[in-house]
mmCIF file of C-alpha atoms and ligand atoms in Angstrom:
data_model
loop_
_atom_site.group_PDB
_atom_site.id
_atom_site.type_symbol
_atom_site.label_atom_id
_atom_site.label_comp_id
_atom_site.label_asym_id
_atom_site.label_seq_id
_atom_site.Cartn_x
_atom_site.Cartn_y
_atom_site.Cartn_z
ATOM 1 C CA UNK A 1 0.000 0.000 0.000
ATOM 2 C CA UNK A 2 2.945 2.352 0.792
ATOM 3 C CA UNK A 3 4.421 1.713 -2.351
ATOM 4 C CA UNK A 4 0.848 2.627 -4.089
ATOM 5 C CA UNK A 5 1.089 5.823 -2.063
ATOM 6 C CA UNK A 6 4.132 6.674 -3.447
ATOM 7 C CA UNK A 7 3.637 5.999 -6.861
ATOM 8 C CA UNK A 8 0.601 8.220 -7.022
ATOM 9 C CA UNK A 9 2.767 10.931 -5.361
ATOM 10 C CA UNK A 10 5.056 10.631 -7.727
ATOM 11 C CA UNK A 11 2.265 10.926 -10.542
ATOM 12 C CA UNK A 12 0.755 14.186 -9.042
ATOM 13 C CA UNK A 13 4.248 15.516 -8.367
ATOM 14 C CA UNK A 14 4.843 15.434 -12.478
ATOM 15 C CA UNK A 15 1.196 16.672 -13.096
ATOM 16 C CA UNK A 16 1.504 19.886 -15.173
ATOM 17 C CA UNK A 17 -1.191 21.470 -16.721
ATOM 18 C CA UNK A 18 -1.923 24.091 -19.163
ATOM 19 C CA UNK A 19 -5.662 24.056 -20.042
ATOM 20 C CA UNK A 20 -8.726 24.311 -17.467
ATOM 21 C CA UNK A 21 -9.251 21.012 -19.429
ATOM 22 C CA UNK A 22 -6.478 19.036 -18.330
ATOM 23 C CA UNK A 23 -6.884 20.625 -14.637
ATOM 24 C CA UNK A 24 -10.470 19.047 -14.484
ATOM 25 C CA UNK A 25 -8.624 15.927 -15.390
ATOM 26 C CA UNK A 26 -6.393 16.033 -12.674
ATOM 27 C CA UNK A 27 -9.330 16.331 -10.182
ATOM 28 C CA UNK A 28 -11.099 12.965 -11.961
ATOM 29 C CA UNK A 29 -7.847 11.182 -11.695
ATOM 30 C CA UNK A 30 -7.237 12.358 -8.216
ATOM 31 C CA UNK A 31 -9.743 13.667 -6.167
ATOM 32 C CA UNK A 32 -12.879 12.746 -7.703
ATOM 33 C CA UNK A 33 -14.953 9.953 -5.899
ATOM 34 C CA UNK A 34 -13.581 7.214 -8.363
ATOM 35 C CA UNK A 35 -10.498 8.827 -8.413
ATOM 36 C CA UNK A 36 -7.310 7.404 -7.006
ATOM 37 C CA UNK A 37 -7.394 8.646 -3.839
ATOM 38 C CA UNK A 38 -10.603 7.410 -3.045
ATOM 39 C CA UNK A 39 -9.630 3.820 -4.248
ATOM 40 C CA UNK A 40 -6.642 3.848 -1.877
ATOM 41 C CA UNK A 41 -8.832 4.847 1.046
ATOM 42 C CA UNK A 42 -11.585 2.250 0.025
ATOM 43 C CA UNK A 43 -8.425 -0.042 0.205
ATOM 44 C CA UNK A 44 -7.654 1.093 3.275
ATOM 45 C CA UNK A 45 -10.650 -0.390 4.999
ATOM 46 C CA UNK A 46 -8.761 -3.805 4.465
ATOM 47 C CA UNK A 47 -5.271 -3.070 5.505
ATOM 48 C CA UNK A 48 -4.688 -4.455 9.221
ATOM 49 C CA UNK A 49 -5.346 -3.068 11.695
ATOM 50 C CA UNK A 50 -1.625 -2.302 13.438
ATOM 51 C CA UNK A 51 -0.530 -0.724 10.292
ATOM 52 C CA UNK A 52 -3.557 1.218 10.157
ATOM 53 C CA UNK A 53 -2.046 4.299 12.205
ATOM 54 C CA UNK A 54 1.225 3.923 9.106
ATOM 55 C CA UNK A 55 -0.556 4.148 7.056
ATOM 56 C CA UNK A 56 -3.597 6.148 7.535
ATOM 57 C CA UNK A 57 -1.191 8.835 8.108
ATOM 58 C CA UNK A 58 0.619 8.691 4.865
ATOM 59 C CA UNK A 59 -2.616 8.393 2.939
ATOM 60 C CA UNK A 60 -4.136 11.203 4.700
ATOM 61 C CA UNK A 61 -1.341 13.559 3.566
ATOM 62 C CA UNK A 62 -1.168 12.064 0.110
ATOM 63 C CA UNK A 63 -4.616 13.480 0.274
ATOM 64 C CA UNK A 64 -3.494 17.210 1.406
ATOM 65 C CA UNK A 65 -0.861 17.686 -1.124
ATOM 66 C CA UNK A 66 -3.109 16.552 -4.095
ATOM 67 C CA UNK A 67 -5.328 18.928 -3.095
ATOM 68 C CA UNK A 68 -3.028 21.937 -2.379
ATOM 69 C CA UNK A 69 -1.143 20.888 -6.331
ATOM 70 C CA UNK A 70 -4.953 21.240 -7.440
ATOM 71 C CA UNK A 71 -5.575 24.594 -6.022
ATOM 72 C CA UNK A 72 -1.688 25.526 -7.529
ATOM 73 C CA UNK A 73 -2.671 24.688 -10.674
ATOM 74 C CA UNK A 74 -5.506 26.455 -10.525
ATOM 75 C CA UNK A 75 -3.596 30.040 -9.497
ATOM 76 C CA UNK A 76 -1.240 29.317 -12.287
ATOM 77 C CA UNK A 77 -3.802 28.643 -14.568
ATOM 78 C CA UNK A 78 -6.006 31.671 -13.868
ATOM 79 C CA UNK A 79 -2.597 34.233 -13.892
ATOM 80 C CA UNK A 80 -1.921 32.666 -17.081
ATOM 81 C CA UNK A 81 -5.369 32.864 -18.714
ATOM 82 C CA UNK A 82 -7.970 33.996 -16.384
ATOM 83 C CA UNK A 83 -8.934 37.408 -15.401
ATOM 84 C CA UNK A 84 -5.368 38.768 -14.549
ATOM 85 C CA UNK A 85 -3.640 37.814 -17.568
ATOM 86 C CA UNK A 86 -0.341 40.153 -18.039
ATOM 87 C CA UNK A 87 -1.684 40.504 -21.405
ATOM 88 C CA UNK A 88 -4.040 43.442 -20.801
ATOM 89 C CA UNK A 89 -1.915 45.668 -18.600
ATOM 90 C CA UNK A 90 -4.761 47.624 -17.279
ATOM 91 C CA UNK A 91 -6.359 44.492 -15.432
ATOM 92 C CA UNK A 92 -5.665 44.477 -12.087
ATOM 93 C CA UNK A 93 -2.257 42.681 -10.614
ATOM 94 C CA UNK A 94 -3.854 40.846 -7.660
ATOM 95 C CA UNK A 95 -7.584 39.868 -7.264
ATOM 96 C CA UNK A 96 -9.894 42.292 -5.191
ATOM 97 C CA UNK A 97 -12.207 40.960 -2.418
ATOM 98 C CA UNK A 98 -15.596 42.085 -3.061
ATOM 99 C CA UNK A 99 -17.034 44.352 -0.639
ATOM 100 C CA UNK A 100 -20.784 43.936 1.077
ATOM 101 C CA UNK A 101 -23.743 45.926 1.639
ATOM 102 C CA UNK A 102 -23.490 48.210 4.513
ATOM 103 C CA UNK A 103 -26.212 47.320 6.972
ATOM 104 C CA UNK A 104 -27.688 50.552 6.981
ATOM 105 C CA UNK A 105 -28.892 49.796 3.136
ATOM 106 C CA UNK A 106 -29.773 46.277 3.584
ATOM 107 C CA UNK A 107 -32.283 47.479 6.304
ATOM 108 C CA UNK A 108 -33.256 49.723 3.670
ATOM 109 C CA UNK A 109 -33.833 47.771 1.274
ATOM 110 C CA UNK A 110 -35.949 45.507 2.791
ATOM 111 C CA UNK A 111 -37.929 48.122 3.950
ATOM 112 C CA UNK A 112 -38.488 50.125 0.753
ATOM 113 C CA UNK A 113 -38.833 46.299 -0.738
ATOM 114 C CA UNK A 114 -41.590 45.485 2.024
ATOM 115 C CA UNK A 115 -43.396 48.304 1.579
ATOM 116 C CA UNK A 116 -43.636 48.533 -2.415
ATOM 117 C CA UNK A 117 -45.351 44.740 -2.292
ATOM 118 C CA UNK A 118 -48.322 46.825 -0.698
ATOM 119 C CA UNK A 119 -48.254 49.996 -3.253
ATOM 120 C CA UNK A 120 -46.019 52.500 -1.529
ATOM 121 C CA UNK A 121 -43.582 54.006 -3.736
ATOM 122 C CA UNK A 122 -40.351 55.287 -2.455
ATOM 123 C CA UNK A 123 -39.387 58.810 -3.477
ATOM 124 C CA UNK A 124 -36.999 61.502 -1.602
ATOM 125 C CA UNK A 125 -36.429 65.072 -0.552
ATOM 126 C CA UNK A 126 -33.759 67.185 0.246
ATOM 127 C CA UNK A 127 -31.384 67.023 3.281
ATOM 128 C CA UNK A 128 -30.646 70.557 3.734
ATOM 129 C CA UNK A 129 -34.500 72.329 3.870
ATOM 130 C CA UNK A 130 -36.201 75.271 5.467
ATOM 131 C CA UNK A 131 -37.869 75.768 8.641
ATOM 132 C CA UNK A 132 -41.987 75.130 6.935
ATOM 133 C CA UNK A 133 -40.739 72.018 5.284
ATOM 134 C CA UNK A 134 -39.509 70.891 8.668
ATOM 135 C CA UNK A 135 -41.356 72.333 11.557
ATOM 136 C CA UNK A 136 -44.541 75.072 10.310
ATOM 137 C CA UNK A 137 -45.885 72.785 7.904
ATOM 138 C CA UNK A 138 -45.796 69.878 10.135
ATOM 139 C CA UNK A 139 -47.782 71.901 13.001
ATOM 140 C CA UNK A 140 -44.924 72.489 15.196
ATOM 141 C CA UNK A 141 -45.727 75.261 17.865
ATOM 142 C CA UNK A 142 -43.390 77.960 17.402
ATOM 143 C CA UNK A 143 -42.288 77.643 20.517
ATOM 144 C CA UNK A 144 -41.718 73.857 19.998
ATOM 145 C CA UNK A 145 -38.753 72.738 21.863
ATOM 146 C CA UNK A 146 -37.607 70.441 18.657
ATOM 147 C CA UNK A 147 -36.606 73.839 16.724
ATOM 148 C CA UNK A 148 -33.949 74.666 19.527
ATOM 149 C CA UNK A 149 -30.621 75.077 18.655
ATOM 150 C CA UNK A 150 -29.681 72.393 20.976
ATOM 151 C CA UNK A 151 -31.621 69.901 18.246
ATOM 152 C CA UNK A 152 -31.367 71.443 14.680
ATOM 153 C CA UNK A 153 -28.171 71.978 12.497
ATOM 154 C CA UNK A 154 -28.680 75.574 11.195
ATOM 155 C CA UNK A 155 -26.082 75.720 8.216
ATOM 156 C CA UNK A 156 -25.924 79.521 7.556
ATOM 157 C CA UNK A 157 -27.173 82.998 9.508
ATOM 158 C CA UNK A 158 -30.204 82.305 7.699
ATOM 159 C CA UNK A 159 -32.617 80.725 10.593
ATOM 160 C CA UNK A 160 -34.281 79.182 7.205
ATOM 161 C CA UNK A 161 -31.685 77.165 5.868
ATOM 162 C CA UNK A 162 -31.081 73.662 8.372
ATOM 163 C CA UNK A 163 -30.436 70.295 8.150
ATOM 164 C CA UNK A 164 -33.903 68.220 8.348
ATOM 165 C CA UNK A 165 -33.769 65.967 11.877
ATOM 166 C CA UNK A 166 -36.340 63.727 10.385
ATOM 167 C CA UNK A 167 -38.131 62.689 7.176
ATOM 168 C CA UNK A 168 -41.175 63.891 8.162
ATOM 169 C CA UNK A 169 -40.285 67.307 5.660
ATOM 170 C CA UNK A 170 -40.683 65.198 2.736
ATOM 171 C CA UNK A 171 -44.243 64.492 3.384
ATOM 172 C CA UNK A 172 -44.443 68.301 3.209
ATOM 173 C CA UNK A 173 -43.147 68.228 0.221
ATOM 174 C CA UNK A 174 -45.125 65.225 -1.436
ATOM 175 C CA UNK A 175 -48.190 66.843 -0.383
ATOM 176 C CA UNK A 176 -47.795 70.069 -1.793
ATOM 177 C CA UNK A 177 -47.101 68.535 -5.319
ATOM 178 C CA UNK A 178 -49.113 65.710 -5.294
ATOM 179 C CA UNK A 179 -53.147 65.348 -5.234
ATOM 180 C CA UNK A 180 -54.019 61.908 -3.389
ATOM 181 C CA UNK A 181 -53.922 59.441 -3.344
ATOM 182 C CA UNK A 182 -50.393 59.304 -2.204
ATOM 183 C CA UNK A 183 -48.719 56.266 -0.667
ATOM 184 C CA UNK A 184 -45.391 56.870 -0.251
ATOM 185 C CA UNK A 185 -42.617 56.085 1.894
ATOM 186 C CA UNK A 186 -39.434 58.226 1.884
ATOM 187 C CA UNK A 187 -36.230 56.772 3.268
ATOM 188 C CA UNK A 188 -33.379 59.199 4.419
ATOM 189 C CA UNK A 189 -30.422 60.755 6.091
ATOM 190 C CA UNK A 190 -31.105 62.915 9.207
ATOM 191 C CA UNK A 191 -29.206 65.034 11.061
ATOM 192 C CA UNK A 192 -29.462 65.966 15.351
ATOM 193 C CA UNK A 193 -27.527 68.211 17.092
ATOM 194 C CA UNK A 194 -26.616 65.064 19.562
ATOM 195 C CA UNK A 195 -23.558 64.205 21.696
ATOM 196 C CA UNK A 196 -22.212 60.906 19.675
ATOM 197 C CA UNK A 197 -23.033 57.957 22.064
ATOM 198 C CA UNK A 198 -23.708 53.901 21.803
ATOM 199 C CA UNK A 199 -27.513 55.398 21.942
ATOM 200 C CA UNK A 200 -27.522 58.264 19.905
ATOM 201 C CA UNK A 201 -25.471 60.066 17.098
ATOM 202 C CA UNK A 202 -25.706 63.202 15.059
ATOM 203 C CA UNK A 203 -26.305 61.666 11.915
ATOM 204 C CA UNK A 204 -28.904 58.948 11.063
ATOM 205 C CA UNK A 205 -31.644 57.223 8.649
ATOM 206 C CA UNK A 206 -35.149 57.173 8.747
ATOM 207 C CA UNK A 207 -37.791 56.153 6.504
ATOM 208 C CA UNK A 208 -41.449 57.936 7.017
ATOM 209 C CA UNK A 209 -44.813 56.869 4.976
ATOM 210 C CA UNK A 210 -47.357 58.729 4.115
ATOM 211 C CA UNK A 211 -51.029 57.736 3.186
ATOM 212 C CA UNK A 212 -53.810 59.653 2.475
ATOM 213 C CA UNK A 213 -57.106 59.225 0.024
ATOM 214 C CA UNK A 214 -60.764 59.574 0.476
ATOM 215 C CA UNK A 215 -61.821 57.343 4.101
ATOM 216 C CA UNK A 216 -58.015 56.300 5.544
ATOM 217 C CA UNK A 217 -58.375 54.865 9.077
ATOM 218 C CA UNK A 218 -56.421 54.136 11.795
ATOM 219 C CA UNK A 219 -57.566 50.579 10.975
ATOM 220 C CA UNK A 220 -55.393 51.159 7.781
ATOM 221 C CA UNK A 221 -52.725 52.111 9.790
ATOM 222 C CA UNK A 222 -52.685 49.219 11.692
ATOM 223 C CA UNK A 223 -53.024 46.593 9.518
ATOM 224 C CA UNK A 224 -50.053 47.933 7.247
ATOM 225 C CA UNK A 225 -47.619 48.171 10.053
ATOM 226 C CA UNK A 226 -48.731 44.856 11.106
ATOM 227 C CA UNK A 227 -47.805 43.636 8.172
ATOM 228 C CA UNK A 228 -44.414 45.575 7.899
ATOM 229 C CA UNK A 229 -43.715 43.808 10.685
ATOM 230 C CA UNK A 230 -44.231 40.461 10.288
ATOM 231 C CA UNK A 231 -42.762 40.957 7.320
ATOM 232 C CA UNK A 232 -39.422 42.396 8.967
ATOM 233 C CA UNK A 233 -39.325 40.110 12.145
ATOM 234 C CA UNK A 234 -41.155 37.291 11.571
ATOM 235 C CA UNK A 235 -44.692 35.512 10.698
ATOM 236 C CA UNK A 236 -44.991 35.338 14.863
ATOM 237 C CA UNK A 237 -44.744 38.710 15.387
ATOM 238 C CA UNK A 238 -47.046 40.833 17.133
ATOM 239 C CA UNK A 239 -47.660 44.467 17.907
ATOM 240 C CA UNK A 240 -49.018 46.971 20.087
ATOM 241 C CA UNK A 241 -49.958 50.305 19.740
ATOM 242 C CA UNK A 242 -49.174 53.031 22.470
ATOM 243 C CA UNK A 243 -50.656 56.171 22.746
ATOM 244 C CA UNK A 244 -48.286 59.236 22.581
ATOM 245 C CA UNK A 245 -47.761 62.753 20.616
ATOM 246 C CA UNK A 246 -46.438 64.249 17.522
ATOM 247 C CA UNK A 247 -47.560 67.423 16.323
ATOM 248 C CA UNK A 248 -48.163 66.555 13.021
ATOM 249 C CA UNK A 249 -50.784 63.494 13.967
ATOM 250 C CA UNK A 250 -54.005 63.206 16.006
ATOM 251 C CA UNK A 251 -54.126 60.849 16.969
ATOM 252 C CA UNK A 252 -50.104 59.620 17.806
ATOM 253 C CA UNK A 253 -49.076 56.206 18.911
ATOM 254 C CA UNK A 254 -45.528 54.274 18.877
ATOM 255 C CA UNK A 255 -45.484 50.970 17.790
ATOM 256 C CA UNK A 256 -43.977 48.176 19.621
ATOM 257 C CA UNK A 257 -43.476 44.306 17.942
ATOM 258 C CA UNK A 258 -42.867 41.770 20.053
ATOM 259 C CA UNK A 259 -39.349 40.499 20.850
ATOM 260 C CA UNK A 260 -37.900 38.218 18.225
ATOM 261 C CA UNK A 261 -35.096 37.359 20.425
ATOM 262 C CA UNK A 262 -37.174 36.046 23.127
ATOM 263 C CA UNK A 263 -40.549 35.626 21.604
ATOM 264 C CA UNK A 264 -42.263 37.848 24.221
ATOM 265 C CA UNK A 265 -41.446 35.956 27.067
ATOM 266 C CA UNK A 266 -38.641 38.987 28.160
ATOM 267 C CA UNK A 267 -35.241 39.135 28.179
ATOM 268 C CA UNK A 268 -32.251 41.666 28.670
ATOM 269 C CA UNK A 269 -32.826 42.807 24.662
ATOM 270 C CA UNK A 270 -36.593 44.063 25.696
ATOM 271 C CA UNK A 271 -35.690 44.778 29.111
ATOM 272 C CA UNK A 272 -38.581 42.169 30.338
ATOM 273 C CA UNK A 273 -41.209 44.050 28.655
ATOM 274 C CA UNK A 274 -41.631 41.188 25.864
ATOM 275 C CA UNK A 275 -41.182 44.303 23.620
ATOM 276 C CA UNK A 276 -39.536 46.701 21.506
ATOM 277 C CA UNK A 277 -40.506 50.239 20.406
ATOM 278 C CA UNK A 278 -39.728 50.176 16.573
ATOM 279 C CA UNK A 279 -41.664 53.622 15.628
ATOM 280 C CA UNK A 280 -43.746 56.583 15.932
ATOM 281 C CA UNK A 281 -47.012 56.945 13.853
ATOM 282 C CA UNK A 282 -50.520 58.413 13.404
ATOM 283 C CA UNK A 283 -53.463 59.984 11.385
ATOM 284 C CA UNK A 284 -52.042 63.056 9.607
ATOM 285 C CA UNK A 285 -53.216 65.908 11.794
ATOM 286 C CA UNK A 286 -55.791 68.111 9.597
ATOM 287 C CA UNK A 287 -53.725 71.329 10.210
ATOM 288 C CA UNK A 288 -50.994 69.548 8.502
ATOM 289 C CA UNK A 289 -53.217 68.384 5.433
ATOM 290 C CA UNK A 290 -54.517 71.986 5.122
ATOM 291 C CA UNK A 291 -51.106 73.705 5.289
ATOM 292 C CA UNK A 292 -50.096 71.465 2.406
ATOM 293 C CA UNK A 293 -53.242 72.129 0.047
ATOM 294 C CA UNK A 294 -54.817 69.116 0.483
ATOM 295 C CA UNK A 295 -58.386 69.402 1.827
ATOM 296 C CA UNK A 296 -58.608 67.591 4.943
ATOM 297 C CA UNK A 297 -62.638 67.617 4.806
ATOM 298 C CA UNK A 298 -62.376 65.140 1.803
ATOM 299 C CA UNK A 299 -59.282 63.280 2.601
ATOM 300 C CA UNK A 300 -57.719 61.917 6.137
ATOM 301 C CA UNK A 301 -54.622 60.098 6.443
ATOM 302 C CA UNK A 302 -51.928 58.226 7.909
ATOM 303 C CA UNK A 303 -47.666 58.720 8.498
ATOM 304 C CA UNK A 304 -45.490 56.712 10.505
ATOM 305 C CA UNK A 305 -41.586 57.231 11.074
ATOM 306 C CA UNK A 306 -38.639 54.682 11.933
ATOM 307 C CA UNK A 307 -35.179 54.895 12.142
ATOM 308 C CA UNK A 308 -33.586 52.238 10.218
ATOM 309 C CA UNK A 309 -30.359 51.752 12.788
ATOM 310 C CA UNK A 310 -32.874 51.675 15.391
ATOM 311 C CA UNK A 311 -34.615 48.527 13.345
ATOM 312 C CA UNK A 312 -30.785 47.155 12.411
ATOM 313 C CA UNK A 313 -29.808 47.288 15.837
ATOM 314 C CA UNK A 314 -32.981 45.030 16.670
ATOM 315 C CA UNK A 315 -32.345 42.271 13.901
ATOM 316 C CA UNK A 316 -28.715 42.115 13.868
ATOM 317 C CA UNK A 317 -28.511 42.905 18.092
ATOM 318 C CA UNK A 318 -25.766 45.113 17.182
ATOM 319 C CA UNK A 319 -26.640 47.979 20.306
ATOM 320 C CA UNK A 320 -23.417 50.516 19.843
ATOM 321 C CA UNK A 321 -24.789 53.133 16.969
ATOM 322 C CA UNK A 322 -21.245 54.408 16.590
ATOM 323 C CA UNK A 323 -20.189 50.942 14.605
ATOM 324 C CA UNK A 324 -22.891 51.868 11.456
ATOM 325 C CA UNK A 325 -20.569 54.736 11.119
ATOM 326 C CA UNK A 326 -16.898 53.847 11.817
ATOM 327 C CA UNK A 327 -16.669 51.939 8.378
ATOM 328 C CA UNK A 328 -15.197 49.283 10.023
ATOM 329 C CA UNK A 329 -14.463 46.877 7.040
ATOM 330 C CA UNK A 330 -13.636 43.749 10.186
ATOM 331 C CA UNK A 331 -17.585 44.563 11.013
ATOM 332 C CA UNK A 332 -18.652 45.715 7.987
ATOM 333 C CA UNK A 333 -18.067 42.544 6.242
ATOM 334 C CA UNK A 334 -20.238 40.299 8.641
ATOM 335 C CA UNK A 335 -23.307 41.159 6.983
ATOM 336 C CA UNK A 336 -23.326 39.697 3.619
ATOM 337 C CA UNK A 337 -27.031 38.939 2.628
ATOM 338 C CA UNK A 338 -28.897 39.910 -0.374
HETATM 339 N N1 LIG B 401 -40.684 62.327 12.768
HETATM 340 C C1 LIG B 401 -40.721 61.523 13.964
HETATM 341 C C2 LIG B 401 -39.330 61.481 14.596
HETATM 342 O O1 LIG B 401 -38.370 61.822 13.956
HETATM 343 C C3 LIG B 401 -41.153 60.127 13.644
HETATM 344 C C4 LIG B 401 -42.593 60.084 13.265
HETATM 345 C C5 LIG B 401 -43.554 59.932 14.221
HETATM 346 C C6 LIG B 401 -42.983 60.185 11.937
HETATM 347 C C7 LIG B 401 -44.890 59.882 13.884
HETATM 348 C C8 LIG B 401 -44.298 60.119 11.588
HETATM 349 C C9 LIG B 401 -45.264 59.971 12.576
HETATM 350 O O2 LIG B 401 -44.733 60.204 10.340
HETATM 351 O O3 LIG B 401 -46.551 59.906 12.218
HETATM 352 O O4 LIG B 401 -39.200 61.094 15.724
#
């Protein structure tokens, strides 16, 4: 058997090859299941059993170096004729590893790709907007602590010129252009005047939607989130509605879906509550319809927000916000789906 060993050895030791076809016969001589090697280990079986540890070992590392001459002849092969042939001279010298999605967009992508399966379109505004777009047209109080300098970027002397802290502006914007119905969702940067922490930073995502025609109820409301969320975590999920206030619905609630980690039962990741706050939503507030030149005696609608780190951080239980923006490629590259 040694001397079988050997002789093979010898054989793959010679192998050269200069054509992917004669590589793909190497791996039916040597490593395919009726290949050589695999005879020798069905041989194997029979060989006795004190030179069984002799042997085994040999055979075993027969088996490594055919496969590390395969994947040699492969390199050579592919720098002779594949991809990085040094007959184009503006190919590149040494193969580059493909990069992946950055979490941030695959959460947005499955959100704009959830929602568009139940007619929302996505469309998008601008980052750097005016106070109406932002606060007045959304039937913030002038006095509204949100407009403080403490919270808004203000980019020039101007008082009017800022940097939108949420998405809400572009239903603003939507509204004044468009005559219903509108079912939208816009998905965007953000910007807070924030002290950078694991909880909060000064720049984030969002995506808001926006629905309004003739008879939209809250019913409407829930039933899409619902299914946004099942959707996003799961076929189990469930979800509650809390009351609260925004000054652009009436009535406001924030949604909560049950924890996927846990299933509801509670656990550190939903503090024992079972669940998780995922976003802030409502019936457009009538002021806000008016303001935008869309009669809110004949129409009614709804809006909801999210932040889409806030939703990453839930699937992926990745809780420091600063990572999504370090462009870390060592953490970057653990999310490789779609
Ligand atoms: N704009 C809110 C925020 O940034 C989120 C939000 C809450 C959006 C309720 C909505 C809504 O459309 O109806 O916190």
């Amino acid at each position: 058997m040694l001397d079988a060993i050997n002789h093979i050895r010898d054989e793959i030791n010679a192998f050269e090859v200069s054509t992917s076809e004669q590589l793909e016969k190497f791996r039916l001589i040597f490593l395919s299941k009726k290949g050589k090697i695999s005879s020798l280990f069905e041989a194997f079986k029979s060989v006795s059993s004190e030179n069984k540890k002799e042997i085994g070992r040999h055979l075993n590392s027969l088996k490594i170096e055919a496969i590390d001459k395969y994947e040699s002849l492969k390199m050579n092969l592919s720098l002779i004729s594949g991809p990085f042939s040094s007959d184009d001279l503006t190919k590149p010298s040494f193969p580059f590893s493909s990069g992946t999605r950055h979490p941030v967009s695959i959460i947005r992508r499955e959100i704009n790709d959830i929602f568009s399966r139940i007619g929302f379109t996505v469309s998008e505004g601008p980052e750097i907007e005016d106070d109406w777009h932002v606060f007045t047209g959304l039937n913030f109080p002038f006095n509204h602590p949100a407009r403080d300098m403490q919270d808004t970027f203000f980019i020039s002397l101007n008082p009017d010129v800022l940097l939108r802290t949420h998405t809400s502006s572009v239903q603003v914007r939507v509204m004044e252009k468009q005559k219903p119905p509108i079912r939208n969702i816009f998905p965007g940067r953000v910007f807070r005047n924030e002290a950078i922490s694991a909880r909060a930073h000064c720049i984030f995502h969002q995506v808001e939607g926006l629905y309004v025609d003739h008879n939209v109820s809250f019913a409407d409301l829930k039933q899409t989130l619902l299914f946004f969320a099942k959707e996003m975590f799961g076929e189990s999920t469930q979800i509650r509605l809390r009351p609260s206030f925004f000054p652009f619905t009436e009535p406001s609630a924030e949604l909560d879906v049950s924890c996927s980690i846990c299933k509801g039962k509670g656990c550190n990741v939903c503090k024992y509550t079972g669940f998780l706050e995922i976003l802030g939503c409502g019936m457009v507030d009538p002021n806000v319809l008016d303001a935008s030149g869309i009669d809110s005696n004949e129409y009614t609608g709804f809006a909801f927000g999210m932040g889409i780190e806030r939703i990453a951080m839930l699937k992926y239980q990745v809780n420091d916000l600063r990572l999504y923006f370090e462009n870390d490629i060592r953490f970057l590259h653990q999310f490789t789906n779609s």
